[in-house]
Short mmCIF file of C-alpha atoms and ligand atoms in Angstrom, two decimals:
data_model
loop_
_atom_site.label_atom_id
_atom_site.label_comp_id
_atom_site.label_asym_id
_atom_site.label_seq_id
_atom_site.Cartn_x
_atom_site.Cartn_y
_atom_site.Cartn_z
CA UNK A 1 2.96 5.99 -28.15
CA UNK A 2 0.61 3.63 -29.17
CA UNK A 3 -1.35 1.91 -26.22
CA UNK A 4 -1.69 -2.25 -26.03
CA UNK A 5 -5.07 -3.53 -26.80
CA UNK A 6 -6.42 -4.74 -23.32
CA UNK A 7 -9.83 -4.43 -21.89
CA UNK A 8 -8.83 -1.86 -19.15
CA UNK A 9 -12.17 -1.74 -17.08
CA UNK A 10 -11.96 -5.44 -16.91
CA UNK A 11 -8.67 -6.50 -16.39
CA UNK A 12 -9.23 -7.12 -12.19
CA UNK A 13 -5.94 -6.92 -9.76
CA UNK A 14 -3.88 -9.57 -10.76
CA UNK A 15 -0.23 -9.82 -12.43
CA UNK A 16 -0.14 -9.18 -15.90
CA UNK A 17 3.16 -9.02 -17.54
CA UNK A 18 5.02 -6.03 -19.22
CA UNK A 19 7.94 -5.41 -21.55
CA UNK A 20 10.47 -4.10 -19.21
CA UNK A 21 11.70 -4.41 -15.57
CA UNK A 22 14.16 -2.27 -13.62
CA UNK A 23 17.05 -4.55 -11.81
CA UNK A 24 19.87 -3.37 -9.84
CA UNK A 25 22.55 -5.60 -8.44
CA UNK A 26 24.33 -5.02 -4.92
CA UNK A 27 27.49 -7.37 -4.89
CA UNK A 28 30.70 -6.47 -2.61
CA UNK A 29 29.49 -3.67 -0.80
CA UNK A 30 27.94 -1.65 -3.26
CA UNK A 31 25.12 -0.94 -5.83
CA UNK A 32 25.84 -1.72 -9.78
CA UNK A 33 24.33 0.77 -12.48
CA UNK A 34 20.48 -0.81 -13.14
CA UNK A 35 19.38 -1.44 -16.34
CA UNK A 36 16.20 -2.16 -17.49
CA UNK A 37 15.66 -6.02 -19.10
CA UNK A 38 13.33 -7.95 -21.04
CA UNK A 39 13.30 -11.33 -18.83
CA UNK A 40 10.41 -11.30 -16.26
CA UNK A 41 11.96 -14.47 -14.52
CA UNK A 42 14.75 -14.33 -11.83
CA UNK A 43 17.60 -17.62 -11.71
CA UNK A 44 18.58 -17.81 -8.19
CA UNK A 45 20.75 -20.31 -6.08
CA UNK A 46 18.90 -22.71 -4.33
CA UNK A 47 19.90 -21.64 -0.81
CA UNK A 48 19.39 -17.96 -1.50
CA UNK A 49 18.88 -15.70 1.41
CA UNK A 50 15.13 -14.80 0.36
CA UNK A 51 14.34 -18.46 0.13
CA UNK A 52 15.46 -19.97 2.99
CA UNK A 53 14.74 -16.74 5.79
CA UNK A 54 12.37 -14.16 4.33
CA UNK A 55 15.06 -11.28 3.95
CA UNK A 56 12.41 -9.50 1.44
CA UNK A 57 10.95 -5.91 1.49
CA UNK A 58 8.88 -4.58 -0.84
CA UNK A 59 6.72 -1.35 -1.78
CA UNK A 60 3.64 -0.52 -3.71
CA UNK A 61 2.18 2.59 -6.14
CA UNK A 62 0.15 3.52 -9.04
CA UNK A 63 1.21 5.61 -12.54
CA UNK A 64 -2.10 7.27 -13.61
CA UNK A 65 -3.23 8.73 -16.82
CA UNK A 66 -4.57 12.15 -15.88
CA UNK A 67 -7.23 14.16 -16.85
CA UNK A 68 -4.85 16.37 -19.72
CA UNK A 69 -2.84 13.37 -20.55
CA UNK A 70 0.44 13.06 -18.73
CA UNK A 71 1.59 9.73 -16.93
CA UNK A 72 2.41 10.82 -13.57
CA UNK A 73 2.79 9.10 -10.03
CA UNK A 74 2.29 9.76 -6.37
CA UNK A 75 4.44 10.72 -4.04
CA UNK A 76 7.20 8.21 -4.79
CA UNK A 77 9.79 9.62 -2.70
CA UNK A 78 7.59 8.36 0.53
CA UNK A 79 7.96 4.85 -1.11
CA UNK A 80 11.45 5.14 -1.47
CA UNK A 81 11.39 6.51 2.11
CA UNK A 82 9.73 3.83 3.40
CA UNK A 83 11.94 1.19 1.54
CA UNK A 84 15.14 2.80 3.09
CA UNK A 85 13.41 2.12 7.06
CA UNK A 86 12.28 -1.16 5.91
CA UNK A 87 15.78 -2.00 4.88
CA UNK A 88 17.08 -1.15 7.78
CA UNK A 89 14.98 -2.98 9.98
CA UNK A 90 16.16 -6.54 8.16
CA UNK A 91 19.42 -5.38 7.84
CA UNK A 92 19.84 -4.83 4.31
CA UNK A 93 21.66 -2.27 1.91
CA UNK A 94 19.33 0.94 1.08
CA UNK A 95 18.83 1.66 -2.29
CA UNK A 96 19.33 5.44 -2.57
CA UNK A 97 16.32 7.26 -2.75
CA UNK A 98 16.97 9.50 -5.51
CA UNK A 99 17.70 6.35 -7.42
CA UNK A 100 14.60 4.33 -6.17
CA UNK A 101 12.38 6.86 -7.70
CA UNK A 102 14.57 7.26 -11.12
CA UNK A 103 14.19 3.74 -11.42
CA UNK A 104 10.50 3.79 -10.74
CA UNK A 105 10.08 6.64 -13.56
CA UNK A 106 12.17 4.68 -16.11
CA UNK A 107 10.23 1.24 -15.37
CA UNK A 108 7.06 3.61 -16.11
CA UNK A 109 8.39 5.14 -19.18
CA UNK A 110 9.27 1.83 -20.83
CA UNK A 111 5.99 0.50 -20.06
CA UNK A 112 4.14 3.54 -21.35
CA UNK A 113 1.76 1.56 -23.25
CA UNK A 114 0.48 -0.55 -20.71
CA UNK A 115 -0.38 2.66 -18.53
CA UNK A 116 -4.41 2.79 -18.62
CA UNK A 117 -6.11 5.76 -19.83
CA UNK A 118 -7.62 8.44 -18.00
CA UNK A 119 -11.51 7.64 -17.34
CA UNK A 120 -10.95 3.36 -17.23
CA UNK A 121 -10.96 3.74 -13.37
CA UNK A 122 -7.44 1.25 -14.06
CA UNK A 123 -4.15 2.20 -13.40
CA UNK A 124 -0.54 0.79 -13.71
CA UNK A 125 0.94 -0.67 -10.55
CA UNK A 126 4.39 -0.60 -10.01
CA UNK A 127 6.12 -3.20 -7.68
CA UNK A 128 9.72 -2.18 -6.39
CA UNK A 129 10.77 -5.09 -4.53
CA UNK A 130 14.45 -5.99 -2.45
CA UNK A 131 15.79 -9.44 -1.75
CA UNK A 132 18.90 -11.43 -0.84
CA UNK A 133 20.54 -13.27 -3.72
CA UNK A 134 22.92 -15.72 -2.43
CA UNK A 135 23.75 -18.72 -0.45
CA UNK A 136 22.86 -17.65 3.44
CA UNK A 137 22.72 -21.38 5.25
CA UNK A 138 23.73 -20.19 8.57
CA UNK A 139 21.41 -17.48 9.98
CA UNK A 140 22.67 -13.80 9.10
CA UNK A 141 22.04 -11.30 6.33
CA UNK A 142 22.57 -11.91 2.69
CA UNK A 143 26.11 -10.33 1.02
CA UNK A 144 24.34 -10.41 -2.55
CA UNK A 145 20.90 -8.74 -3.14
CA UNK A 146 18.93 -7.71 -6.13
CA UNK A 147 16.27 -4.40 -6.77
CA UNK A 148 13.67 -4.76 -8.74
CA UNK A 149 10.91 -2.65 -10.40
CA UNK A 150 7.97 -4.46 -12.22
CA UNK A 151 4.89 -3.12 -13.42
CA UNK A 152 1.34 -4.41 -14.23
CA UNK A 153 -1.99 -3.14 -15.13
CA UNK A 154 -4.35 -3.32 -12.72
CA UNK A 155 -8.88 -2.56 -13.17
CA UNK A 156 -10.67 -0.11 -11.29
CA UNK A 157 -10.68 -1.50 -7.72
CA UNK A 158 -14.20 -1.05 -7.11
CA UNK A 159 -16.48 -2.36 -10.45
CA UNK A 160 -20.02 -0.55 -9.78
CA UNK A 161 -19.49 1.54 -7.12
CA UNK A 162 -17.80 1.37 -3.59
CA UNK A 163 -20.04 -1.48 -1.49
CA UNK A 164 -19.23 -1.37 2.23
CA UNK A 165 -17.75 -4.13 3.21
CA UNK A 166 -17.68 -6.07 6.25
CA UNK A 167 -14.76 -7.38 8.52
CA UNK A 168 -14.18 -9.21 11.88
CA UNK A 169 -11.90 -8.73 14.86
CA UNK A 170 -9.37 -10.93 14.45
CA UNK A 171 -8.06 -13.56 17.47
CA UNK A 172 -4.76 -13.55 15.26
CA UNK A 173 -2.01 -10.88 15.46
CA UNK A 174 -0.41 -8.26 12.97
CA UNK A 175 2.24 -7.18 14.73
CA UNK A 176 4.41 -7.98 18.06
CA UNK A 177 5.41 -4.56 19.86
CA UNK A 178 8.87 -3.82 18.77
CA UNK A 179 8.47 -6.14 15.65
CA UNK A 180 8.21 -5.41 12.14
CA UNK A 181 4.62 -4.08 11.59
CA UNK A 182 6.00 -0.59 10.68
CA UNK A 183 8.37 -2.21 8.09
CA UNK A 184 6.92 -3.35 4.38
CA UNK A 185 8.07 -6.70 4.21
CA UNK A 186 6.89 -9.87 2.64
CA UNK A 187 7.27 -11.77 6.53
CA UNK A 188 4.26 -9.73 7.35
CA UNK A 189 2.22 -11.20 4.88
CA UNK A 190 3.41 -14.57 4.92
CA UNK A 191 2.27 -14.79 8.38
CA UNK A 192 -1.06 -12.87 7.91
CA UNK A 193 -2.39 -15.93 4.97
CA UNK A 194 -3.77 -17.87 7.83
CA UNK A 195 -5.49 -15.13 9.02
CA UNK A 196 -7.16 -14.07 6.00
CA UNK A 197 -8.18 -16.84 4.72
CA UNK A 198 -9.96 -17.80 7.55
CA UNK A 199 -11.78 -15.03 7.95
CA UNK A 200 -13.14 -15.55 4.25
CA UNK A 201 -14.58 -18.69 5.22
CA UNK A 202 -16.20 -17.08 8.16
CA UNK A 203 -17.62 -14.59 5.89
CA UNK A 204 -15.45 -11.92 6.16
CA UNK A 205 -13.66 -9.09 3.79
CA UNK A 206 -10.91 -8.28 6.40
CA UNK A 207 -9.58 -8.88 9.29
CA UNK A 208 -9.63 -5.94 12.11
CA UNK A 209 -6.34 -6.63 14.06
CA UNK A 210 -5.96 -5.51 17.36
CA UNK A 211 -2.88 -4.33 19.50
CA UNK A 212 -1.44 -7.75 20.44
CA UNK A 213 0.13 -6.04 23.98
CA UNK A 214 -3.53 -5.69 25.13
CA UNK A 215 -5.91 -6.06 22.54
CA UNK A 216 -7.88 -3.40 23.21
CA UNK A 217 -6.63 -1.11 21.01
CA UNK A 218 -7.36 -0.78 16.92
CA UNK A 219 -4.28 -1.04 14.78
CA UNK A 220 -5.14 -2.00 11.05
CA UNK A 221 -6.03 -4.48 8.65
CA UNK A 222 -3.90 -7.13 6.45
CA UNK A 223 -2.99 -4.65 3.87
CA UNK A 224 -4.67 -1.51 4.98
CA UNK A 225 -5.07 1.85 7.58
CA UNK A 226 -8.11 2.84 9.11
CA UNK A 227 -9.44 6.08 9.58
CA UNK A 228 -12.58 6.40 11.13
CA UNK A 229 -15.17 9.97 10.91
CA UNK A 230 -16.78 10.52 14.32
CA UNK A 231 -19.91 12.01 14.43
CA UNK A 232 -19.13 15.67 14.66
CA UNK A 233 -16.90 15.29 11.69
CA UNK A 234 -13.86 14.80 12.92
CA UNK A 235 -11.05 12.06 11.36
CA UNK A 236 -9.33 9.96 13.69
CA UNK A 237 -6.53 7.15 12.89
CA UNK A 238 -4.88 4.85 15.16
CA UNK A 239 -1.85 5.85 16.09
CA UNK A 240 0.90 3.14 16.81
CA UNK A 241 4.61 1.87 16.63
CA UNK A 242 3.41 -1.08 15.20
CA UNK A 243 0.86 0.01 12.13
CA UNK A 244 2.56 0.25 8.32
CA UNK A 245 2.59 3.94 7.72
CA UNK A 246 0.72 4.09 4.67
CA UNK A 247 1.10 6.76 2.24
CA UNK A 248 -2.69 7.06 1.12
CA UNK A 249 -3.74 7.36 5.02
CA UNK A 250 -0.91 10.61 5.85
CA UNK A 251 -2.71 11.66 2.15
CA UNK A 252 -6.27 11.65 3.36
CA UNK A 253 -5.67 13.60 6.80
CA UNK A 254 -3.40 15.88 4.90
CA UNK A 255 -6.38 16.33 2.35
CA UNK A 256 -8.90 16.29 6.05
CA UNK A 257 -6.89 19.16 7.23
CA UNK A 258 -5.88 21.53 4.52
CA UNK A 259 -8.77 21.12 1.70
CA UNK A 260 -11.99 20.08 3.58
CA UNK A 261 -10.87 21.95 7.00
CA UNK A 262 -11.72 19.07 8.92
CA UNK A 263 -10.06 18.47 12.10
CA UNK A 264 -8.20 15.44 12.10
CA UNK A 265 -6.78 13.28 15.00
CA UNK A 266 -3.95 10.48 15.36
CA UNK A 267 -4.25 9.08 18.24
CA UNK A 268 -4.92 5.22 20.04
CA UNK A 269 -8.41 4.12 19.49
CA UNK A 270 -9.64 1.98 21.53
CA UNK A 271 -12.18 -0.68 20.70
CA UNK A 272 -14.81 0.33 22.83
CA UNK A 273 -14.95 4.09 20.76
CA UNK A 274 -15.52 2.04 17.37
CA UNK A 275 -19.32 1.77 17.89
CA UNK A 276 -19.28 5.24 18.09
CA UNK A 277 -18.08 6.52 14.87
CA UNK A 278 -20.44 7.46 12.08
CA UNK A 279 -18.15 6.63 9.43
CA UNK A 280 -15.15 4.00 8.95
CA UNK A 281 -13.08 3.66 5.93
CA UNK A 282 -9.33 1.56 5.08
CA UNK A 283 -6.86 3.05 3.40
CA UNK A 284 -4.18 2.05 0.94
CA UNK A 285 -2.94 2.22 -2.37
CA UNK A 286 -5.06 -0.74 -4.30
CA UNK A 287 -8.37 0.84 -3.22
CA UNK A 288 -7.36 4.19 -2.11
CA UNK A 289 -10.22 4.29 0.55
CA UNK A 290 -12.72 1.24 1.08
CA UNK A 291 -15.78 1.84 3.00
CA UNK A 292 -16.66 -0.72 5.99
CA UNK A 293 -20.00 -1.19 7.13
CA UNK A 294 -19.96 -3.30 9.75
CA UNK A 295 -17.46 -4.81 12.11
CA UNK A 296 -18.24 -7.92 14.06
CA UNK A 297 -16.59 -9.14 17.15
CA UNK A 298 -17.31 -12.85 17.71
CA UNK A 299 -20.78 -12.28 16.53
CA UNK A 300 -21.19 -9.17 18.21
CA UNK A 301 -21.70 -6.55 15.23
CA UNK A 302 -21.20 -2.87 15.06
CA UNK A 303 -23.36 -1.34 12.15
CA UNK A 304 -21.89 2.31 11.10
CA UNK A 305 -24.67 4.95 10.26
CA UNK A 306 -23.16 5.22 7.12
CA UNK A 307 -24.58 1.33 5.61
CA UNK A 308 -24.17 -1.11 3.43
CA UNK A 309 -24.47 0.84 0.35
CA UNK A 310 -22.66 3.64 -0.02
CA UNK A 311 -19.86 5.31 1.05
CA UNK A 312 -20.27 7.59 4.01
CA UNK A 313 -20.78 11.35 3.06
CA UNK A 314 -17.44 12.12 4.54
CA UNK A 315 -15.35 9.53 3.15
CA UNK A 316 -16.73 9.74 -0.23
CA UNK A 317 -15.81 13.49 0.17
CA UNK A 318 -12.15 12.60 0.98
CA UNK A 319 -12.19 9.76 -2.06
CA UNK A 320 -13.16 12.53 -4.14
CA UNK A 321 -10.61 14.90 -3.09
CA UNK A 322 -7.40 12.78 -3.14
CA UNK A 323 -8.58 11.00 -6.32
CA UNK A 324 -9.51 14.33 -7.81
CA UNK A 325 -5.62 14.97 -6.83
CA UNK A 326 -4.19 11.91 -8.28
CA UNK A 327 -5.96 12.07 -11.54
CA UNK A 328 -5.34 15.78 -11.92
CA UNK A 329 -8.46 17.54 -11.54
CA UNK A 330 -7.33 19.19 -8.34
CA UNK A 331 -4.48 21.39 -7.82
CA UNK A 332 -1.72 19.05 -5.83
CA UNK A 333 0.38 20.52 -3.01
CA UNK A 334 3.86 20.95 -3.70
CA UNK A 335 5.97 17.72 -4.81
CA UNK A 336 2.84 14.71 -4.18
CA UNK A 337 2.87 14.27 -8.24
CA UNK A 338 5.72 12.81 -10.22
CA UNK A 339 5.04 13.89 -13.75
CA UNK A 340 6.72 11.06 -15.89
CA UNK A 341 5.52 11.93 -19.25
C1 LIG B 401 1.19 -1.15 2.01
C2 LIG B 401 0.40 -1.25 3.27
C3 LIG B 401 -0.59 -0.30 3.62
C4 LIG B 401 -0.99 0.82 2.70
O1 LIG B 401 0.02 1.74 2.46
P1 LIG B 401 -0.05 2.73 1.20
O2 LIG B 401 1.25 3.42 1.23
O3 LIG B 401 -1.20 3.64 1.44
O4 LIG B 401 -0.28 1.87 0.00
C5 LIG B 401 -1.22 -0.44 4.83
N1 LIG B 401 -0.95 -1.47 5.68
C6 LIG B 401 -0.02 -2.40 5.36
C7 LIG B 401 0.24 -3.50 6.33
C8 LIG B 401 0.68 -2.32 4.16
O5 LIG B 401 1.59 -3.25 3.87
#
């Protein structure tokens, strides 16, 4: 299969359309067959479901070229896991798993040529995405909704090296106990914008949210887990009913654990602890790990050991190791990579 002329190491993380998309209907109670189609736009009634109240869920993962060649992806049935809670939670139909990731592998396939090759640093992210299709005036869930798969090629996340960056306690909240931080859905987002963008014009990668019961407690960032390396080696995540459980953060402390030997701790971290880590790091698919640096509390700043230039020893280890996985250089454990072709 011949692969599309496109500057991989430059292409940056934005959407870039593809030849085919995976869409599934769910009308009258059940799912129709999928099929993949040519038409990267969706015509929807006006007072669809998704429009009017938010009812949308999505996911997020990478097909990689690896080091002999094959097109394979990571640990999809965790996505489709994840999909099936998130689902739930807003009270729409699941989309079997075995089918989620069937339809993630044929999306792949059919967009073979836009897969980036081993050594660009880019990969191919894949979208699968859930929404209600028709008319919902009145609050309550949709009848109609629609699956989707698109993909799109994204550039190496970090262009010359992995720079530390820096982020800032944010005054806004994540997640409300009992909410829907746990859940992938586009309601999260919408409400974190604000946020965000605010701390950009204060300076500022990221926001560091706090518990928003007694903000005292770290949970995560916009888009992103932390794990932090404490100064005897150890990893240590929040633990909390309210962070996204993201795939690349179980990864790392799997990869902590069983491959480096390092011990590894979820657990609530508190604020106060943060100043004494050596190392801090957020994970997620886009970047797999990012560095931070520093972290500032309304001006108060909290400079890891580790810099502003580098990686940390430990993280970079851990970046090596579940990259090294990914891309094939290192022997996987059982079932993390879906071999698609
Ligand atoms: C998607 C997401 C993550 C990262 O999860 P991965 O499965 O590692 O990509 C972290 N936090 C939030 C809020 C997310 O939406």
């Amino acid at each position: 299969m011949e692969k599309k002329n496109i500057d991989w190491e430059n292409i940056g993380f934005g959407y870039m359309e593809t030849d085919k998309r995976y869409v599934a209907n769910y009308k009258d109670g059940k799912w129709d067959g999928g099929a993949l189609i040519d038409d990267a736009n969706i015509t929807m009634n006006e007072c669809a479901g998704v429009l009017q109240y938010a009812q949308t869920i999505f996911e997020g993962l990478k097909a990689y070229t690896t080091e002999d060649g094959r097109i394979v992806t990571f640990r999809p049935d965790l996505n489709a896991a994840r999909m099936a809670d998130s689902a739930k939670r807003l009270e729409m139909p699941v989309f079997p798993e075995e089918r989620f990731v069937e339809a993630v592998v044929e999306t792949v396939k059919a967009n073979a040529a836009y897969v980036p090759p081993y050594g660009s640093g880019a990969t191919l992210y894949i979208r699968p995405y859930m929404f209600g299709m028709n008319p919902v005036i009145g609050v309550k869930p949709a009848d109609e909704y629609q699956f989707r798969v698109f993909t799109t090629p994204v550039g190496p996340y970090f262009k010359g090296g992995a720079k530390p960056i820096t982020i800032c306690v944010s005054d806004f909240d994540r997640a409300a106990p009992h909410g829907t931080g746990h859940i992938k859905a586009g309601l999260n987002y919408a409400m974190s914008l604000h946020a965000i963008v605010t701390a950009h014009a204060n300076g500022f990668d990221e926001n560091m949210y706090l518990d928003s019961a007694t903000r005292t407690k770290v949970e995560e960032t916009g888009g992103a887990n932390f794990i932090f390396v404490t100064k005897d080696n150890k990893i240590v995540t929040p633990h909390s009913e309210t962070i996204l459980p993201s795939i690349t953060r179980r990864s790392i402390m799997y990869v902590a654990e069983h491959y480096l030997g390092l011990e590894v701790e979820e657990r609530d971290v508190y604020f106060d602890e943060v100043k004494d880590f050596a190392e801090c790091g957020l994970c997620g698919t886009a970047a797999v790990i990012s560095p931070v640096g520093k972290v500032v509390d309304h001006g108060e700043e909290i400079c890891f050991p580790s810099g502003m230039e580098k990686m940390g020893p430990v993280t970079q280890k851990l970046y090596e190791t579940l990259t090294g996985i990914q891309m094939g250089r290192i022997k996987a454990p059982e079932d993390w990579i879906k071999v698609i072709g």
